[in-house]
Amino acid sequence: MTNYKHLIRMGTNAEKKYCRDFQNQYDAIVINANILAHTTSSMSSFLGCELSKDFLIDPQTYAFQSYGNLLQTSKGKTPNANIKKSISSMLTSYGEKIKKIIEEEKRSISYNDFLGEEGEAFLHELSDNVIDFQLNTIQNQSLENSEYGEYIQYELASNTQTVNLKPFALIPPYFYMTENTVDNWILHNTNAIKYCKEKFCDETIYAQIVINKEILLNTGIIDKIIKYYSSTNADGYFIWIDSFDEKNIGQTYLNNFIYFLKNLKNCNKPIYQIYGSYFSIMLTKDCLSGTCHGMEYGETREVFPVGGGIPVSKFYMPDLHKRLLYRDALEFLLAKKYLVDKATYFSNVCDCKTCKQVINDNPEIDFSAYGDFNSTTFKRKAGNREYSVTMDYPTTEAKDLCLKHYLFNKTVEYEYVNTKNWQELIQQLLEAHNNSCDILGDDVDYLLTWANVIKSNFIEDQEI
């Protein structure tokens, strides 16, 4: 199997342009099944023919564990609310029984649904449909597409590699586990993998392990998960830890995360962190085969997200490996005198392609392009009182610049880690902390945490 170190997740159809523009700067792309199910034709053409990049389809079966999160948020999560259209499209592909549970019985799926002979048959049916969806949707749709059909038939007949119609790995149904539910779900999760390994024996089958971060505080549960999943003979593993923000998590969590990875690594199979930051990129030197991120916001993710938020401009600070609010980034750069001229900016902040387009003869003014905004005023009521509220939203241009700057820098991070040893990586973290803590204070303490965790796990007996 190809060594995929740098994976990128596309969250919406609007992000196609960035996947295309940066296609030579990452190894593979991850998409969610609901996006493919809802926009099958356009997404199949994009992935199979236009992009021709190795890809993975996340089947998202964990979503059925929370009925409320499948409802249309715009209409309110009431018993009469509709299932989100993209989820409904996905359900149609996954079989009548799961569709009946969600859309007719209007309830979450339960581990009890998979118990007994009937439950086992349901798990097998769901597994068949989930794998079939990943394996055949893009190929079937692409062949039926009048624009690409004849071209694809020709390419397949000539056995060339210019079209890519099949994921690099297939993921069986998987379900989210917490410290309280791991005993209920782990058997169903691993049975699905074993079934798919036997049924689809010629395919590459990866296990997706999705857990609550509190499990990392219990090495007994970690050991149980490793024991069960190693018995499946899966060809590799994708790890997703709920709300695992590597910049805002303590040393105990990070140390135990490495404990988990090192012990799972004994299976001698590839391991990928499905949502990871620069910390996970560093771990590709030892216990991770690769890691994945989304477009700016995808370095950590809740399994069941709670609402959204007001969009704000954030600038990715390369040395800090962190996105800062635009105003905080500006204050930091002014305090460090990095905006006095473009040479100073390029040598101390960033010299990516986007920054070289933005920063010219007046860096202080030029840098504002990353923080441009529009204001919207609307009315609100509090009892009998009505008042006006003004909110600022980043312009489309500012969001575009911030995102491209971010993507350029993620590529640099992978390349940097690949060429440096542990001591050099730790030294960079310490220097970045020392250079910024006078202004940003405790907001950059994660750099010290990362340095301590890396040292204790990989070079404890070596001099830094």
XYZ file of C-alpha atoms in Angstrom:
464
model
C 0.000 0.000 0.000
C 1.156 3.523 -0.752
C 2.519 5.434 2.228
C 0.035 8.240 2.871
C 1.466 10.701 5.378
C -0.544 13.805 4.585
C -4.295 13.326 4.330
C -6.770 16.151 3.874
C -10.504 16.078 4.616
C -12.996 17.835 2.386
C -16.000 18.938 4.436
C -18.160 20.648 1.822
C -18.510 20.855 -1.937
C -17.278 24.443 -1.727
C -13.864 23.108 -0.716
C -13.331 21.322 -4.022
C -11.316 24.242 -5.377
C -8.762 23.976 -2.577
C -8.460 20.205 -2.985
C -7.808 20.826 -6.669
C -5.463 23.802 -6.267
C -3.343 22.008 -3.642
C -3.594 18.487 -5.074
C 0.177 18.117 -5.385
C 0.721 19.015 -1.746
C -1.086 16.147 0.005
C -1.179 12.376 -0.445
C -4.869 11.452 -0.214
C -8.284 12.971 0.370
C -11.023 11.932 2.823
C -14.709 12.637 2.229
C -17.811 11.855 4.253
C -20.337 9.381 2.865
C -23.257 11.781 3.278
C -21.615 14.276 0.890
C -21.093 11.576 -1.721
C -24.620 10.212 -1.251
C -26.212 13.655 -1.573
C -24.169 14.881 -4.552
C -23.257 11.580 -6.156
C -22.852 12.731 -9.737
C -20.727 15.826 -9.159
C -18.617 14.239 -6.418
C -17.999 11.090 -8.448
C -16.827 13.137 -11.425
C -14.629 15.249 -9.177
C -12.933 12.388 -7.295
C -12.844 9.811 -10.053
C -11.954 11.906 -13.079
C -11.121 15.542 -12.352
C -8.934 15.140 -9.266
C -7.642 11.591 -9.835
C -6.235 11.559 -6.316
C -6.251 8.619 -3.911
C -9.259 8.924 -1.648
C -11.110 7.429 1.302
C -14.855 7.450 2.072
C -15.829 7.706 5.736
C -19.106 5.712 6.082
C -20.176 7.712 9.185
C -22.223 4.895 10.721
C -21.514 6.301 14.194
C -23.980 9.094 13.354
C -26.928 6.714 13.778
C -26.138 6.501 17.491
C -27.580 9.994 18.000
C -30.951 10.475 16.349
C -31.188 14.116 17.433
C -28.007 15.039 15.580
C -29.460 13.684 12.322
C -32.341 16.153 12.337
C -32.631 19.367 10.386
C -31.267 22.028 12.700
C -33.034 24.797 10.785
C -36.414 23.442 11.791
C -35.495 22.656 15.345
C -34.764 19.261 16.837
C -38.364 18.354 17.565
C -39.967 14.918 17.097
C -41.522 16.158 13.850
C -38.316 17.559 12.371
C -36.991 16.059 9.152
C -33.824 14.030 8.805
C -31.076 15.998 7.084
C -31.267 15.377 3.355
C -27.674 14.219 3.046
C -28.188 11.676 5.843
C -31.427 10.462 4.267
C -29.577 9.901 0.989
C -26.933 7.909 2.826
C -29.576 5.830 4.607
C -31.097 4.811 1.291
C -27.781 3.200 0.344
C -27.311 1.484 3.706
C -30.405 -0.709 3.651
C -34.046 -0.901 4.650
C -33.566 -1.879 8.280
C -31.335 1.032 9.275
C -33.571 3.362 7.259
C -36.637 2.070 9.113
C -35.020 2.544 12.533
C -34.023 6.132 11.819
C -36.818 7.426 9.596
C -39.840 5.410 10.730
C -39.107 4.464 14.329
C -37.390 7.835 14.804
C -34.800 6.632 17.272
C -31.075 6.150 17.676
C -29.532 2.834 16.848
C -28.679 0.690 19.878
C -26.128 -2.038 20.485
C -29.163 -4.210 21.305
C -30.126 -4.020 17.608
C -27.150 -6.252 16.809
C -27.690 -8.936 19.456
C -28.766 -12.499 18.668
C -29.118 -14.149 15.281
C -31.360 -11.412 13.937
C -28.956 -8.747 15.142
C -26.001 -10.540 13.572
C -27.857 -10.705 10.267
C -28.548 -6.972 10.534
C -24.857 -6.249 11.159
C -23.908 -8.327 8.117
C -26.506 -6.617 5.940
C -25.330 -3.188 7.058
C -21.701 -4.192 6.467
C -22.487 -5.418 2.946
C -24.262 -2.181 2.065
C -21.651 0.088 3.645
C -18.793 -1.629 1.803
C -20.750 -1.742 -1.466
C -21.404 1.997 -1.214
C -17.697 2.768 -0.796
C -16.557 0.272 -3.396
C -18.977 0.895 -6.242
C -20.722 4.282 -5.980
C -18.080 6.383 -7.710
C -17.258 3.790 -10.359
C -20.906 3.131 -11.239
C -21.815 6.803 -11.341
C -18.734 7.703 -13.365
C -19.397 5.022 -15.937
C -22.988 6.215 -16.311
C -21.886 9.829 -16.685
C -22.191 10.697 -20.359
C -19.346 13.216 -20.102
C -16.805 10.737 -18.748
C -18.334 7.308 -19.416
C -16.597 6.437 -22.685
C -13.311 7.904 -21.480
C -13.409 5.805 -18.303
C -14.298 2.637 -20.202
C -11.265 3.203 -22.398
C -8.954 3.924 -19.470
C -10.117 0.862 -17.540
C -9.683 -1.338 -20.609
C -6.150 -0.040 -21.129
C -5.351 -0.535 -17.418
C -3.939 2.965 -16.965
C -3.879 4.967 -13.748
C -5.333 8.242 -14.980
C -8.716 7.620 -13.346
C -9.231 6.693 -9.710
C -12.599 5.106 -9.000
C -11.915 3.044 -5.882
C -10.950 4.112 -2.329
C -7.485 3.102 -1.173
C -9.153 1.338 1.793
C -12.662 0.313 2.827
C -14.105 0.932 6.305
C -16.674 -1.431 7.864
C -19.514 -0.023 10.009
C -18.129 1.471 13.205
C -19.651 2.939 16.346
C -18.499 5.438 18.946
C -17.286 4.076 22.285
C -17.087 5.810 25.658
C -15.693 4.402 28.884
C -19.286 3.472 29.817
C -20.285 1.894 26.485
C -17.077 0.268 25.267
C -18.164 -3.167 26.515
C -21.436 -2.830 24.583
C -20.009 -1.693 21.253
C -16.538 -3.216 20.959
C -17.805 -6.676 20.013
C -20.115 -5.307 17.285
C -17.331 -3.084 15.929
C -14.808 -5.901 15.724
C -17.322 -8.456 14.433
C -18.118 -6.102 11.541
C -14.414 -5.900 10.693
C -13.952 -9.673 10.850
C -17.005 -10.212 8.665
C -15.778 -7.718 6.056
C -12.270 -9.179 6.078
C -13.744 -12.587 5.250
C -16.471 -11.451 2.852
C -14.306 -8.953 0.945
C -11.046 -10.851 1.254
C -9.481 -9.265 -1.841
C -10.011 -5.719 -0.547
C -8.021 -3.560 1.854
C -10.088 -3.286 5.041
C -9.279 -0.658 7.670
C -10.801 -0.400 11.128
C -11.957 3.010 12.309
C -11.684 3.312 16.084
C -13.734 6.187 17.498
C -13.495 6.771 21.235
C -14.159 9.312 23.948
C -10.937 10.958 25.103
C -11.600 9.909 28.710
C -10.785 6.336 27.667
C -7.172 7.483 27.403
C -7.126 7.866 31.188
C -7.756 4.150 31.625
C -4.940 1.964 30.314
C -7.012 -1.126 31.095
C -9.621 -0.058 28.524
C -6.879 0.904 26.069
C -5.386 -2.575 26.397
C -8.826 -4.136 25.841
C -9.378 -2.087 22.674
C -5.966 -3.090 21.330
C -6.632 -6.762 22.124
C -10.015 -6.814 20.389
C -8.985 -4.829 17.317
C -5.701 -6.665 16.803
C -7.713 -9.907 16.639
C -9.621 -8.650 13.576
C -6.568 -8.792 11.309
C -7.590 -5.410 9.863
C -5.169 -4.071 7.278
C -4.793 -0.762 9.111
C -6.402 1.614 11.586
C -7.940 5.067 11.579
C -8.122 6.716 15.002
C -10.645 9.397 15.944
C -10.690 10.677 19.517
C -13.686 12.850 20.356
C -12.831 16.527 20.998
C -9.126 15.722 21.213
C -7.573 19.150 20.778
C -3.872 18.413 21.012
C -3.152 22.039 21.923
C -5.572 22.142 24.852
C -5.151 18.697 26.354
C -2.874 17.736 29.258
C 0.295 15.683 29.275
C -1.474 12.647 30.710
C -3.799 12.447 27.710
C -0.956 12.898 25.231
C 1.293 10.367 26.979
C -1.497 7.795 27.040
C -2.328 8.550 23.416
C 1.243 7.615 22.541
C 0.941 4.528 24.754
C -2.155 3.545 22.751
C -0.403 4.107 19.416
C 2.815 2.339 20.368
C 0.964 -0.761 21.546
C -1.370 -0.793 18.552
C 1.703 -0.440 16.367
C 2.758 -3.918 17.497
C 0.168 -5.208 15.007
C 2.543 -3.966 12.287
C -0.279 -2.233 10.435
C -0.560 1.414 9.322
C -2.160 3.782 11.854
C -3.657 7.159 10.959
C -4.922 9.949 13.189
C -8.058 11.083 11.381
C -8.132 14.547 13.027
C -4.730 15.806 14.078
C -2.589 18.912 14.512
C 1.159 19.459 14.274
C 1.618 17.219 17.320
C 0.264 14.265 15.323
C 2.420 15.258 12.361
C 5.457 14.912 14.637
C 4.268 11.435 15.616
C 4.585 10.311 11.994
C 8.287 9.944 12.809
C 7.493 6.919 14.954
C 4.022 5.579 15.782
C 1.704 7.139 13.195
C 1.794 6.387 9.488
C 0.028 9.657 8.753
C -2.504 12.172 9.942
C -5.421 14.084 8.479
C -6.710 17.628 8.824
C -9.548 19.621 7.322
C -9.672 23.119 5.933
C -8.446 25.182 8.899
C -11.023 23.874 11.369
C -10.391 20.154 10.994
C -7.526 19.431 13.406
C -9.988 18.326 16.079
C -13.654 17.381 15.912
C -16.469 16.434 18.237
C -18.222 13.185 17.372
C -21.560 14.921 17.867
C -20.950 18.663 17.309
C -23.005 21.150 19.280
C -24.107 24.038 17.066
C -21.896 26.329 15.070
C -20.523 29.758 15.738
C -19.946 33.167 14.280
C -17.192 32.909 11.632
C -14.065 34.879 12.455
C -10.793 35.458 10.655
C -7.894 33.454 12.033
C -4.298 33.530 10.872
C -2.152 30.402 11.119
C 1.091 31.306 12.905
C 3.673 28.877 11.456
C 6.146 28.824 14.354
C 3.324 28.340 16.867
C 1.506 25.744 14.749
C -1.720 27.440 15.747
C -4.428 29.658 14.307
C -4.727 33.001 16.103
C -7.608 35.415 15.936
C -6.630 38.038 13.385
C -6.483 40.821 15.980
C -4.264 38.692 18.249
C -1.993 37.820 15.344
C -1.735 41.488 14.392
C -0.910 42.581 17.953
C 1.735 39.869 18.202
C 3.386 40.802 14.906
C 3.373 44.500 15.800
C 4.857 43.826 19.228
C 7.629 41.710 17.699
C 8.216 44.359 15.003
C 7.746 41.767 12.276
C 5.734 44.150 10.113
C 8.393 46.826 9.648
C 9.225 45.598 6.137
C 8.525 42.570 3.962
C 12.010 41.073 4.389
C 11.513 40.970 8.159
C 8.053 39.468 7.737
C 9.214 36.777 5.308
C 12.172 35.750 7.481
C 10.325 35.742 10.823
C 6.691 34.911 10.013
C 5.990 33.267 6.678
C 7.214 33.302 3.104
C 4.510 31.081 1.608
C 3.092 31.822 -1.820
C 0.024 33.543 -0.378
C 2.003 35.785 1.958
C 4.287 36.810 -0.899
C 1.198 37.867 -2.833
C -0.260 39.795 0.127
C 2.768 41.395 1.796
C 4.430 44.130 -0.238
C 5.847 47.583 0.556
C 3.673 48.303 3.613
C 3.324 45.040 5.586
C 1.256 46.564 8.410
C -1.426 47.676 5.969
C -0.996 44.701 3.639
C -1.461 42.202 6.478
C -4.984 43.573 7.042
C -6.086 41.593 3.966
C -6.158 38.538 6.260
C -8.617 40.285 8.565
C -10.952 42.173 6.210
C -14.587 42.021 7.292
C -18.084 43.190 6.534
C -20.478 44.397 9.214
C -24.116 43.402 9.533
C -26.618 45.136 11.823
C -29.871 43.525 12.894
C -32.560 43.921 15.572
C -32.951 41.849 18.711
C -35.550 41.866 21.453
C -35.172 41.408 25.182
C -38.639 41.476 26.693
C -40.254 44.707 25.551
C -36.949 46.306 24.657
C -35.621 46.278 21.089
C -31.989 46.999 20.350
C -29.520 46.845 17.473
C -26.643 44.411 17.230
C -23.718 44.748 14.827
C -21.590 41.747 13.953
C -18.465 41.503 11.844
C -17.975 38.658 9.366
C -14.775 37.960 7.430
C -14.998 38.714 3.738
C -14.839 35.894 1.229
C -11.460 37.187 0.126
C -10.072 37.185 3.681
C -11.288 33.631 4.321
C -9.739 32.513 1.058
C -6.367 34.056 1.914
C -6.346 32.593 5.442
C -7.191 29.136 4.139
C -4.573 29.110 1.396
C -1.940 30.383 3.824
C -2.919 27.574 6.213
C -2.712 24.862 3.551
C 0.696 26.014 2.350
C 1.987 25.867 5.913
C 0.589 22.404 6.624
C 2.610 21.104 3.683
C 5.707 22.780 5.101
C 5.104 21.120 8.485
C 5.067 17.631 6.997
C 8.241 18.342 5.056
C 9.935 19.868 8.109
C 9.147 16.911 10.378
C 10.374 14.512 7.722
C 13.802 16.158 7.596
C 14.413 16.827 11.319
C 15.297 14.601 14.267
C 13.505 14.623 17.624
C 15.990 17.016 19.216
C 15.561 19.536 16.423
C 11.759 19.330 16.650
C 11.849 19.902 20.389
C 14.266 22.797 19.983
C 11.910 24.517 17.545
C 9.013 24.160 20.002
C 11.047 25.609 22.860
C 12.349 28.517 20.783
C 8.850 29.327 19.560
C 7.552 29.326 23.132
C 10.369 31.521 24.416
C 9.866 33.961 21.563
C 6.126 34.348 22.101
C 5.292 33.767 25.774
C 6.091 37.374 26.735
C 3.133 38.483 24.616
C 0.834 35.458 24.373
C 1.509 34.082 27.857
C -0.172 30.802 28.792
C -1.788 30.557 25.350
C 1.433 29.000 24.057
C 2.107 26.638 26.969
C 1.062 23.721 24.753
C 4.452 24.090 23.052
C 6.144 23.171 26.344
C 3.683 20.317 26.837
C 4.468 18.934 23.400
C 8.215 19.239 23.990
C 7.980 17.424 27.349
C 5.801 14.636 25.950
C 8.056 14.077 22.935
C 11.156 14.034 25.122
C 9.724 11.609 27.692
C 8.425 9.190 25.071
C 11.123 9.218 22.434
C 14.420 10.622 23.713
C 14.273 10.309 27.496
C 17.875 9.186 27.802
C 19.278 11.543 25.187
C 20.621 15.053 25.531
C 18.556 17.809 23.883
